[in-house]
Amino acid sequence: MISLFNKPEQANLKIEDDRTGLEIDTLRRALADNLFYNQGKFPEIATKNDYYMALAYTVRDRLLQRWLNTTQTYLDKDVKLVAYLSAEFLLGPHLGNNLLNLGIYDQVKQAVTASGLDLDELLAQEEEPGLGNGGLGRLAACYMESLATLEIPAIGYGIRYEFGIFDQEIRDGWQVEITDKWLQFGNPWELARPEAAVMVKLGGRTESYIDENGHYQSRWIPDRVVKGIPYDTPIVGYRVNTANTLRLWRAEAPESFDFQMFNVGDYYGAVDQKVYSENLTKVLYPNDEPIQGKQLRLEQQYFFVSCSLQDMIRMHLYTGKNLDTFHTRFAVQLNDTHPAIGIAELMRLLVDEHHFPWETAWEITQQTFGFTNHTLLPEALEKWPIDLFGSLLPRHLEIIYEINRRFLDQVRLKYLGDDARLARLSLIDESGPRYVRMAHLACVGSHAINGVAALHSELLKRDTLRDFYELWPEKFSNKTNGVTPRRWIALSNPRMTALITQKIGDRWLTHLEDLRQLEPFAENASFRQEWRQIKRAIKQDLAAYILAKTGIAVNPDSLFDIQVKRIHEYKRQHLNVLHIITLYHRLKQDPNLDIPPRTFIFGGKAAPGYFMAKLIIKLITSVADVVNHDPDMRDRLKVVFLPDYNVTLGQRVYPAADLSEQISTAGKEASGTGNMKFSMNGALTIGTLDGANIEIREEAGAENFFLFGLTAQEVYDLQARGYHPWDYYQGNGQLKTVLDLLAGGYFSHGDTQLFRPLIDSLLYHDPFLLLADYQSYIDCQEMVSQAYKDQEKWTRMSILNTARMGKFSSDRAIREYCEEIWHTQAVPITLKAYVQADAGLRVPNSGVK
Ligand code: 26Q
């Protein structure tokens, strides 16, 4: 039966339209049509990718009505919109998600099969848009999906990087970066909107003048102008008519600039200019790269923020409104400080270009912005050298000085004579070379500031943003992250989804707290058996994938112990390795040791300039080589590094996990979101009291969570007392053996130098307290092994983990943002007559308003 939840109100469609119809035969015809007319291919010579493209267009046709209708409704109805500003959107592949959310998965699968094709093979063709580094970018993507599902008017703004996060290959155990050419075969999911292009100024100088009313004004004389072209992608809500827009900007040289130079004969200069402009949105910067001198990154940030604010202002004015109500029309959320320049930019647009008095402009600006912080690591707080900032954005620097002057005047009134506090709060860091502090700009210019997990929000108030909290406690709140159950359960784990739905119906997909209804089934032996069989089948699939990609054969009955995330010292992948070596050594010593077989699976990218992270990858692959080739370990231990971890691979990996490794040093991981994806899919967690792990444990129950390690407070106290990792090395025989094996070249063909930097860092500094947490981790892993031996008990715990993860739906998170920060409400979309399927060549929109 065909799902018609979204049937147009005026259901007068007798004959199905090839662009909208959902009958199997119509879909099959549409696919053939798109192959011919869009790909320009006869079936005999069409490639798999041609078929993928034809299918993507077939699906896009079926969402365009919802999309255009949604956009038009927002314009017509003058509703309040969320504008989610993010330098990253890590979307992952669209096709499967759109099929799922539109409710047409089954009939499309049938139509594809009827055409002699395999849907899974076509799905595998899609190059994922990897326009983000990791957690922060993926969070933005989950939030866009939840906004659409909750029918909240929203628009995402970001950058259309020509090259997203690099593809990772492993050669000789080392990471090699390959350019991500995600656009090389075209992108069927976006529509360029060149008619909505905007101009962005850069560089130059400012000038002051007195306007006709005798007011002092400032004007920016840039030395460059770049054109921003929007590319729109629909974000379809789950089984609703809402399809919001993700608007990504691409930089281009404005024609007028070329022509100017062309006219004076400087043809090559004009081409240079063009190439230079287009560089702006070429490539995504990896995080954890030293940012010193990365002018292009600041240009990217300003470019997309300026384009987006100009776009919003144009929309607002188009609906006939005055800009003094801008904040009632748009709630702009800053995804970390990367778009924080928006605060100075909105001030500039209001004051310089729309001639608002400063005070009014500031009121509007503060009411408009909210700021989400994603980090506690002080070295990760964004700051820009004053010289660089001033040469690129001279007017914004003036505006920031003025914001700062007024802000510090206010502070001075409250804390008379407290100069140290003034220096700490200032938007300008003057402790050495001068910098603009982007987090301070974001705090001062926003009405709401939030962290991304309970602990993180508390630590923000206590440490990182303490002075701001003391000044404005009412601005602070917590919004624990969430992930979308549509992609991270329904799409990635169809087997488990079917089993759950069979037992409790399908409401849980939009009301994840309903999963609690599964709790009683944990006590049902036949349900447990089904649960186990499903996990086994998924592990079998992953094993086949591992064999195909790495040549390593793994046993699907072994415990799949998985750590997938960016490689970073604070995330402590190397602590996981210390455990592997410990087990390896124990098994070598005592081959009769009774421990369940384990497969250790790693995945993650290292920033290209982060030496230690790259060395950790080499460490994992080196240990893997020795362990996997040791006949004594056969079927007992396996170690796998899965290359090129990304969203697509995540969808394979999370459902296959028995154990989820969430082992960051307490107080360092703001939230984590992979931790939620694992647990939802029935993995048990071994983790520290860090980020959202704490809340996951609270929800799942302490008895269903493997806890180890120091608390954030203990970490802090230990470091304050003076931490001496060497003492742990000396005092723990097992730890010493493990580190000695490593240092002695056991895993590096006798090379004692290869891992020296890692070992020295651990023995003499150990900033992330691996040695302090080592024994606790090993003991906890022993409990994991014991628990796994009792499969019935393990399965019970697994079911309860899934049943109790309702809180971690991004729907819950988005509801909290809507109620407490954005003050926005759902606006359901009805498909009106003017978008009926047989509208033929009528101009959409005509005669409708
Ligand atoms: C900044 C300046 C210049 C170049 C790059 C960057 C940059 C880019 C990306 C800095 C940081 C990031 C990404 C940070 C990130 O992913 N943070 C993670 O956010 C998740 C969502 O809130 C949390 O769950 C993770 O705990 C946090 O690490």
PDB file of N, CA and C and ligand atoms in Angstrom, residues 84 87-88 132-140 143 284-291 294 297-298 300-301 335-338 372-377 380-384 451-453 456 479 481 566 570-571 668-676 690-692 817, ligand 1:
ATOM      1  N   TYR A  84      19.975  28.858  11.735  1.00  0.00           N
ATOM      2  CA  TYR A  84      21.048  28.109  12.399  1.00  0.00           C
ATOM      3  C   TYR A  84      22.337  28.357  11.630  1.00  0.00           C
ATOM      4  N   ALA A  87      29.480  26.869  10.534  1.00  0.00           N
ATOM      5  CA  ALA A  87      30.522  26.730   9.511  1.00  0.00           C
ATOM      6  C   ALA A  87      30.571  25.299   8.984  1.00  0.00           C
ATOM      7  N   GLU A  88      29.856  24.378   9.663  1.00  0.00           N
ATOM      8  CA  GLU A  88      29.889  22.974   9.251  1.00  0.00           C
ATOM      9  C   GLU A  88      28.498  22.355   9.303  1.00  0.00           C
ATOM     10  N   GLY A 132      31.941  18.898   7.261  1.00  0.00           N
ATOM     11  CA  GLY A 132      32.201  19.131   8.672  1.00  0.00           C
ATOM     12  C   GLY A 132      33.295  18.207   9.168  1.00  0.00           C
ATOM     13  N   ASN A 133      33.802  18.521  10.346  1.00  0.00           N
ATOM     14  CA  ASN A 133      34.894  17.750  10.931  1.00  0.00           C
ATOM     15  C   ASN A 133      34.402  16.551  11.720  1.00  0.00           C
ATOM     16  N   GLY A 134      33.346  16.744  12.483  1.00  0.00           N
ATOM     17  CA  GLY A 134      32.910  15.685  13.382  1.00  0.00           C
ATOM     18  C   GLY A 134      31.666  16.117  14.125  1.00  0.00           C
ATOM     19  N   GLY A 135      31.724  16.030  15.448  1.00  0.00           N
ATOM     20  CA  GLY A 135      30.543  16.221  16.298  1.00  0.00           C
ATOM     21  C   GLY A 135      29.745  17.489  16.039  1.00  0.00           C
ATOM     22  N   LEU A 136      30.434  18.607  15.964  1.00  0.00           N
ATOM     23  CA  LEU A 136      29.718  19.884  15.838  1.00  0.00           C
ATOM     24  C   LEU A 136      28.944  19.977  14.517  1.00  0.00           C
ATOM     25  N   GLY A 137      29.569  19.529  13.449  1.00  0.00           N
ATOM     26  CA  GLY A 137      28.913  19.575  12.145  1.00  0.00           C
ATOM     27  C   GLY A 137      27.787  18.560  12.045  1.00  0.00           C
ATOM     28  N   ARG A 138      27.989  17.381  12.645  1.00  0.00           N
ATOM     29  CA  ARG A 138      26.937  16.361  12.613  1.00  0.00           C
ATOM     30  C   ARG A 138      25.752  16.810  13.475  1.00  0.00           C
ATOM     31  N   LEU A 139      26.039  17.491  14.578  1.00  0.00           N
ATOM     32  CA  LEU A 139      24.964  17.998  15.433  1.00  0.00           C
ATOM     33  C   LEU A 139      24.077  18.956  14.635  1.00  0.00           C
ATOM     34  N   ALA A 140      24.714  19.828  13.858  1.00  0.00           N
ATOM     35  CA  ALA A 140      23.961  20.791  13.046  1.00  0.00           C
ATOM     36  C   ALA A 140      23.041  20.046  12.081  1.00  0.00           C
ATOM     37  N   TYR A 143      20.135  18.536  13.989  1.00  0.00           N
ATOM     38  CA  TYR A 143      19.204  19.596  14.399  1.00  0.00           C
ATOM     39  C   TYR A 143      18.359  20.084  13.223  1.00  0.00           C
ATOM     40  N   LEU A 284      37.319  22.978   3.407  1.00  0.00           N
ATOM     41  CA  LEU A 284      37.000  22.975   4.835  1.00  0.00           C
ATOM     42  C   LEU A 284      38.289  22.847   5.642  1.00  0.00           C
ATOM     43  N   TYR A 285      38.425  23.687   6.658  1.00  0.00           N
ATOM     44  CA  TYR A 285      39.583  23.560   7.544  1.00  0.00           C
ATOM     45  C   TYR A 285      39.351  22.464   8.570  1.00  0.00           C
ATOM     46  N   PRO A 286      40.331  21.573   8.721  1.00  0.00           N
ATOM     47  CA  PRO A 286      40.220  20.592   9.812  1.00  0.00           C
ATOM     48  C   PRO A 286      40.396  21.304  11.146  1.00  0.00           C
ATOM     49  N   ASN A 287      39.710  20.827  12.192  1.00  0.00           N
ATOM     50  CA  ASN A 287      39.975  21.418  13.506  1.00  0.00           C
ATOM     51  C   ASN A 287      41.313  20.888  14.024  1.00  0.00           C
ATOM     52  N   ASP A 288      41.719  21.387  15.146  1.00  0.00           N
ATOM     53  CA  ASP A 288      43.005  21.009  15.746  1.00  0.00           C
ATOM     54  C   ASP A 288      44.207  21.364  14.878  1.00  0.00           C
ATOM     55  N   GLU A 289      44.000  22.243  13.916  1.00  0.00           N
ATOM     56  CA  GLU A 289      45.136  22.752  13.141  1.00  0.00           C
ATOM     57  C   GLU A 289      45.548  24.069  13.781  1.00  0.00           C
ATOM     58  N   PRO A 290      46.848  24.348  13.835  1.00  0.00           N
ATOM     59  CA  PRO A 290      47.230  25.669  14.333  1.00  0.00           C
ATOM     60  C   PRO A 290      46.613  26.736  13.426  1.00  0.00           C
ATOM     61  N   ILE A 291      45.929  27.696  14.037  1.00  0.00           N
ATOM     62  CA  ILE A 291      45.144  28.630  13.243  1.00  0.00           C
ATOM     63  C   ILE A 291      45.944  29.883  12.874  1.00  0.00           C
ATOM     64  N   LYS A 294      45.866  31.931   9.530  1.00  0.00           N
ATOM     65  CA  LYS A 294      44.913  31.337   8.592  1.00  0.00           C
ATOM     66  C   LYS A 294      43.861  32.375   8.204  1.00  0.00           C
ATOM     67  N   ARG A 297      40.548  31.304   6.662  1.00  0.00           N
ATOM     68  CA  ARG A 297      39.509  30.781   7.545  1.00  0.00           C
ATOM     69  C   ARG A 297      38.626  31.927   8.068  1.00  0.00           C
ATOM     70  N   LEU A 298      39.260  33.040   8.465  1.00  0.00           N
ATOM     71  CA  LEU A 298      38.479  34.190   8.933  1.00  0.00           C
ATOM     72  C   LEU A 298      37.628  34.752   7.789  1.00  0.00           C
ATOM     73  N   GLN A 300      36.383  33.012   5.353  1.00  0.00           N
ATOM     74  CA  GLN A 300      35.246  32.089   5.189  1.00  0.00           C
ATOM     75  C   GLN A 300      34.149  32.405   6.194  1.00  0.00           C
ATOM     76  N   GLN A 301      34.571  32.583   7.429  1.00  0.00           N
ATOM     77  CA  GLN A 301      33.586  32.817   8.484  1.00  0.00           C
ATOM     78  C   GLN A 301      32.810  34.099   8.214  1.00  0.00           C
ATOM     79  N   ASN A 335      26.473  28.405  16.087  1.00  0.00           N
ATOM     80  CA  ASN A 335      27.009  27.081  16.400  1.00  0.00           C
ATOM     81  C   ASN A 335      28.503  27.234  16.681  1.00  0.00           C
ATOM     82  N   ASP A 336      28.817  27.453  17.936  1.00  0.00           N
ATOM     83  CA  ASP A 336      30.155  27.818  18.409  1.00  0.00           C
ATOM     84  C   ASP A 336      30.509  29.232  17.960  1.00  0.00           C
ATOM     85  N   THR A 337      31.758  29.613  18.118  1.00  0.00           N
ATOM     86  CA  THR A 337      32.137  30.998  17.824  1.00  0.00           C
ATOM     87  C   THR A 337      32.421  31.222  16.346  1.00  0.00           C
ATOM     88  N   HIS A 338      32.454  30.168  15.542  1.00  0.00           N
ATOM     89  CA  HIS A 338      32.837  30.335  14.139  1.00  0.00           C
ATOM     90  C   HIS A 338      32.008  31.395  13.413  1.00  0.00           C
ATOM     91  N   THR A 372      25.873  28.866  21.277  1.00  0.00           N
ATOM     92  CA  THR A 372      26.155  27.533  21.819  1.00  0.00           C
ATOM     93  C   THR A 372      27.657  27.311  21.847  1.00  0.00           C
ATOM     94  N   ASN A 373      28.172  26.988  23.013  1.00  0.00           N
ATOM     95  CA  ASN A 373      29.597  26.682  23.139  1.00  0.00           C
ATOM     96  C   ASN A 373      29.789  25.162  23.086  1.00  0.00           C
ATOM     97  N   HIS A 374      30.856  24.724  22.417  1.00  0.00           N
ATOM     98  CA  HIS A 374      31.092  23.278  22.273  1.00  0.00           C
ATOM     99  C   HIS A 374      32.420  22.827  22.838  1.00  0.00           C
ATOM    100  N   THR A 375      33.098  23.682  23.552  1.00  0.00           N
ATOM    101  CA  THR A 375      34.422  23.264  24.001  1.00  0.00           C
ATOM    102  C   THR A 375      34.794  23.850  25.354  1.00  0.00           C
ATOM    103  N   LEU A 376      35.600  23.080  26.077  1.00  0.00           N
ATOM    104  CA  LEU A 376      36.147  23.596  27.325  1.00  0.00           C
ATOM    105  C   LEU A 376      37.653  23.791  27.219  1.00  0.00           C
ATOM    106  N   LEU A 377      38.274  23.135  26.241  1.00  0.00           N
ATOM    107  CA  LEU A 377      39.726  23.233  26.123  1.00  0.00           C
ATOM    108  C   LEU A 377      40.107  24.678  25.845  1.00  0.00           C
ATOM    109  N   ALA A 380      41.376  25.694  22.512  1.00  0.00           N
ATOM    110  CA  ALA A 380      40.475  25.610  21.361  1.00  0.00           C
ATOM    111  C   ALA A 380      39.572  26.838  21.258  1.00  0.00           C
ATOM    112  N   LEU A 381      39.692  27.782  22.201  1.00  0.00           N
ATOM    113  CA  LEU A 381      38.873  28.995  22.118  1.00  0.00           C
ATOM    114  C   LEU A 381      39.416  29.889  21.008  1.00  0.00           C
ATOM    115  N   GLU A 382      38.492  30.294  20.160  1.00  0.00           N
ATOM    116  CA  GLU A 382      38.907  30.989  18.956  1.00  0.00           C
ATOM    117  C   GLU A 382      39.330  32.426  19.261  1.00  0.00           C
ATOM    118  N   LYS A 383      40.504  32.829  18.792  1.00  0.00           N
ATOM    119  CA  LYS A 383      40.918  34.229  18.909  1.00  0.00           C
ATOM    120  C   LYS A 383      41.727  34.613  17.679  1.00  0.00           C
ATOM    121  N   TRP A 384      41.577  35.846  17.263  1.00  0.00           N
ATOM    122  CA  TRP A 384      42.244  36.301  16.040  1.00  0.00           C
ATOM    123  C   TRP A 384      43.181  37.457  16.332  1.00  0.00           C
ATOM    124  N   GLY A 451      25.725  25.475  27.037  1.00  0.00           N
ATOM    125  CA  GLY A 451      26.628  24.355  26.834  1.00  0.00           C
ATOM    126  C   GLY A 451      25.825  23.176  26.327  1.00  0.00           C
ATOM    127  N   VAL A 452      26.501  22.052  26.004  1.00  0.00           N
ATOM    128  CA  VAL A 452      25.871  20.966  25.265  1.00  0.00           C
ATOM    129  C   VAL A 452      25.676  19.680  26.065  1.00  0.00           C
ATOM    130  N   ALA A 453      25.969  19.726  27.371  1.00  0.00           N
ATOM    131  CA  ALA A 453      25.641  18.627  28.282  1.00  0.00           C
ATOM    132  C   ALA A 453      25.657  19.239  29.681  1.00  0.00           C
ATOM    133  N   HIS A 456      29.120  19.926  31.104  1.00  0.00           N
ATOM    134  CA  HIS A 456      29.768  20.958  30.304  1.00  0.00           C
ATOM    135  C   HIS A 456      29.216  22.344  30.635  1.00  0.00           C
ATOM    136  N   LYS A 479      21.713  22.806  27.246  1.00  0.00           N
ATOM    137  CA  LYS A 479      20.893  22.109  26.258  1.00  0.00           C
ATOM    138  C   LYS A 479      21.663  20.844  25.868  1.00  0.00           C
ATOM    139  N   ASN A 481      22.890  17.759  24.130  1.00  0.00           N
ATOM    140  CA  ASN A 481      22.798  17.361  22.717  1.00  0.00           C
ATOM    141  C   ASN A 481      21.848  16.188  22.520  1.00  0.00           C
ATOM    142  N   ARG A 566      36.871  11.445  16.031  1.00  0.00           N
ATOM    143  CA  ARG A 566      38.138  12.067  15.653  1.00  0.00           C
ATOM    144  C   ARG A 566      39.244  11.597  16.593  1.00  0.00           C
ATOM    145  N   TYR A 570      42.900  13.908  23.962  1.00  0.00           N
ATOM    146  CA  TYR A 570      41.963  13.941  25.085  1.00  0.00           C
ATOM    147  C   TYR A 570      40.915  12.828  24.991  1.00  0.00           C
ATOM    148  N   LYS A 571      40.677  12.328  23.781  1.00  0.00           N
ATOM    149  CA  LYS A 571      39.717  11.228  23.618  1.00  0.00           C
ATOM    150  C   LYS A 571      40.347   9.869  23.961  1.00  0.00           C
ATOM    151  N   LYS A 668      36.813  16.987  29.663  1.00  0.00           N
ATOM    152  CA  LYS A 668      37.363  17.434  28.382  1.00  0.00           C
ATOM    153  C   LYS A 668      36.378  17.310  27.219  1.00  0.00           C
ATOM    154  N   GLU A 669      35.534  16.305  27.225  1.00  0.00           N
ATOM    155  CA  GLU A 669      34.593  16.118  26.115  1.00  0.00           C
ATOM    156  C   GLU A 669      33.321  16.890  26.439  1.00  0.00           C
ATOM    157  N   ALA A 670      33.002  17.899  25.639  1.00  0.00           N
ATOM    158  CA  ALA A 670      31.858  18.744  25.963  1.00  0.00           C
ATOM    159  C   ALA A 670      30.596  17.899  26.125  1.00  0.00           C
ATOM    160  N   SER A 671      30.309  17.083  25.147  1.00  0.00           N
ATOM    161  CA  SER A 671      29.146  16.215  25.255  1.00  0.00           C
ATOM    162  C   SER A 671      29.444  14.829  24.694  1.00  0.00           C
ATOM    163  N   GLY A 672      29.839  14.815  23.407  1.00  0.00           N
ATOM    164  CA  GLY A 672      29.871  13.559  22.686  1.00  0.00           C
ATOM    165  C   GLY A 672      28.468  13.325  22.149  1.00  0.00           C
ATOM    166  N   THR A 673      28.378  12.740  20.962  1.00  0.00           N
ATOM    167  CA  THR A 673      27.078  12.381  20.398  1.00  0.00           C
ATOM    168  C   THR A 673      27.136  10.949  19.886  1.00  0.00           C
ATOM    169  N   GLY A 674      28.335  10.476  19.557  1.00  0.00           N
ATOM    170  CA  GLY A 674      28.507   9.072  19.175  1.00  0.00           C
ATOM    171  C   GLY A 674      28.076   8.177  20.339  1.00  0.00           C
ATOM    172  N   ASN A 675      28.401   8.597  21.559  1.00  0.00           N
ATOM    173  CA  ASN A 675      28.002   7.838  22.748  1.00  0.00           C
ATOM    174  C   ASN A 675      26.496   7.541  22.716  1.00  0.00           C
ATOM    175  N   MET A 676      25.700   8.534  22.270  1.00  0.00           N
ATOM    176  CA  MET A 676      24.237   8.348  22.214  1.00  0.00           C
ATOM    177  C   MET A 676      23.854   7.365  21.102  1.00  0.00           C
ATOM    178  N   ASP A 690      32.098  11.954  31.922  1.00  0.00           N
ATOM    179  CA  ASP A 690      32.422  13.118  31.095  1.00  0.00           C
ATOM    180  C   ASP A 690      31.272  13.398  30.134  1.00  0.00           C
ATOM    181  N   GLY A 691      31.077  14.671  29.831  1.00  0.00           N
ATOM    182  CA  GLY A 691      30.078  15.059  28.847  1.00  0.00           C
ATOM    183  C   GLY A 691      28.732  14.403  29.105  1.00  0.00           C
ATOM    184  N   ALA A 692      28.104  13.971  28.015  1.00  0.00           N
ATOM    185  CA  ALA A 692      26.776  13.365  28.142  1.00  0.00           C
ATOM    186  C   ALA A 692      26.829  11.935  28.667  1.00  0.00           C
ATOM    187  N   TYR A 817      15.394  24.140  22.857  1.00  0.00           N
ATOM    188  CA  TYR A 817      15.872  25.381  22.231  1.00  0.00           C
ATOM    189  C   TYR A 817      14.679  26.256  21.839  1.00  0.00           C
TER     190      TYR A 817
HETATM  191  C1  26Q B   1      38.059  26.604  14.518  1.00  0.00           C
HETATM  192  C2  26Q B   1      38.844  27.595  13.997  1.00  0.00           C
HETATM  193  C3  26Q B   1      39.578  27.363  12.837  1.00  0.00           C
HETATM  194  C4  26Q B   1      39.496  26.133  12.212  1.00  0.00           C
HETATM  195  C5  26Q B   1      38.694  25.136  12.734  1.00  0.00           C
HETATM  196  C6  26Q B   1      37.985  25.372  13.887  1.00  0.00           C
HETATM  197  C7  26Q B   1      37.141  24.306  14.447  1.00  0.00           C
HETATM  198  C8  26Q B   1      36.357  23.518  13.632  1.00  0.00           C
HETATM  199  C9  26Q B   1      35.571  22.525  14.173  1.00  0.00           C
HETATM  200  C10 26Q B   1      37.105  24.096  15.814  1.00  0.00           C
HETATM  201  C11 26Q B   1      36.299  23.106  16.346  1.00  0.00           C
HETATM  202  C12 26Q B   1      35.519  22.315  15.538  1.00  0.00           C
HETATM  203  C13 26Q B   1      34.665  21.247  16.022  1.00  0.00           C
HETATM  204  C14 26Q B   1      34.403  21.028  17.292  1.00  0.00           C
HETATM  205  C15 26Q B   1      33.543  19.922  17.724  1.00  0.00           C
HETATM  206  O1  26Q B   1      33.161  19.080  16.928  1.00  0.00           O
HETATM  207  N1  26Q B   1      33.190  19.869  19.017  1.00  0.00           N
HETATM  208  C16 26Q B   1      32.344  18.794  19.497  1.00  0.00           C
HETATM  209  O2  26Q B   1      30.994  19.240  19.423  1.00  0.00           O
HETATM  210  C17 26Q B   1      30.101  18.182  19.710  1.00  0.00           C
HETATM  211  C18 26Q B   1      28.687  18.700  19.495  1.00  0.00           C
HETATM  212  O3  26Q B   1      28.341  19.569  20.522  1.00  0.00           O
HETATM  213  C19 26Q B   1      30.323  17.653  21.112  1.00  0.00           C
HETATM  214  O4  26Q B   1      29.486  16.541  21.289  1.00  0.00           O
HETATM  215  C20 26Q B   1      31.772  17.257  21.313  1.00  0.00           C
HETATM  216  O5  26Q B   1      31.994  16.914  22.664  1.00  0.00           O
HETATM  217  C21 26Q B   1      32.688  18.412  20.922  1.00  0.00           C
HETATM  218  O6  26Q B   1      34.038  18.001  20.987  1.00  0.00           O
END
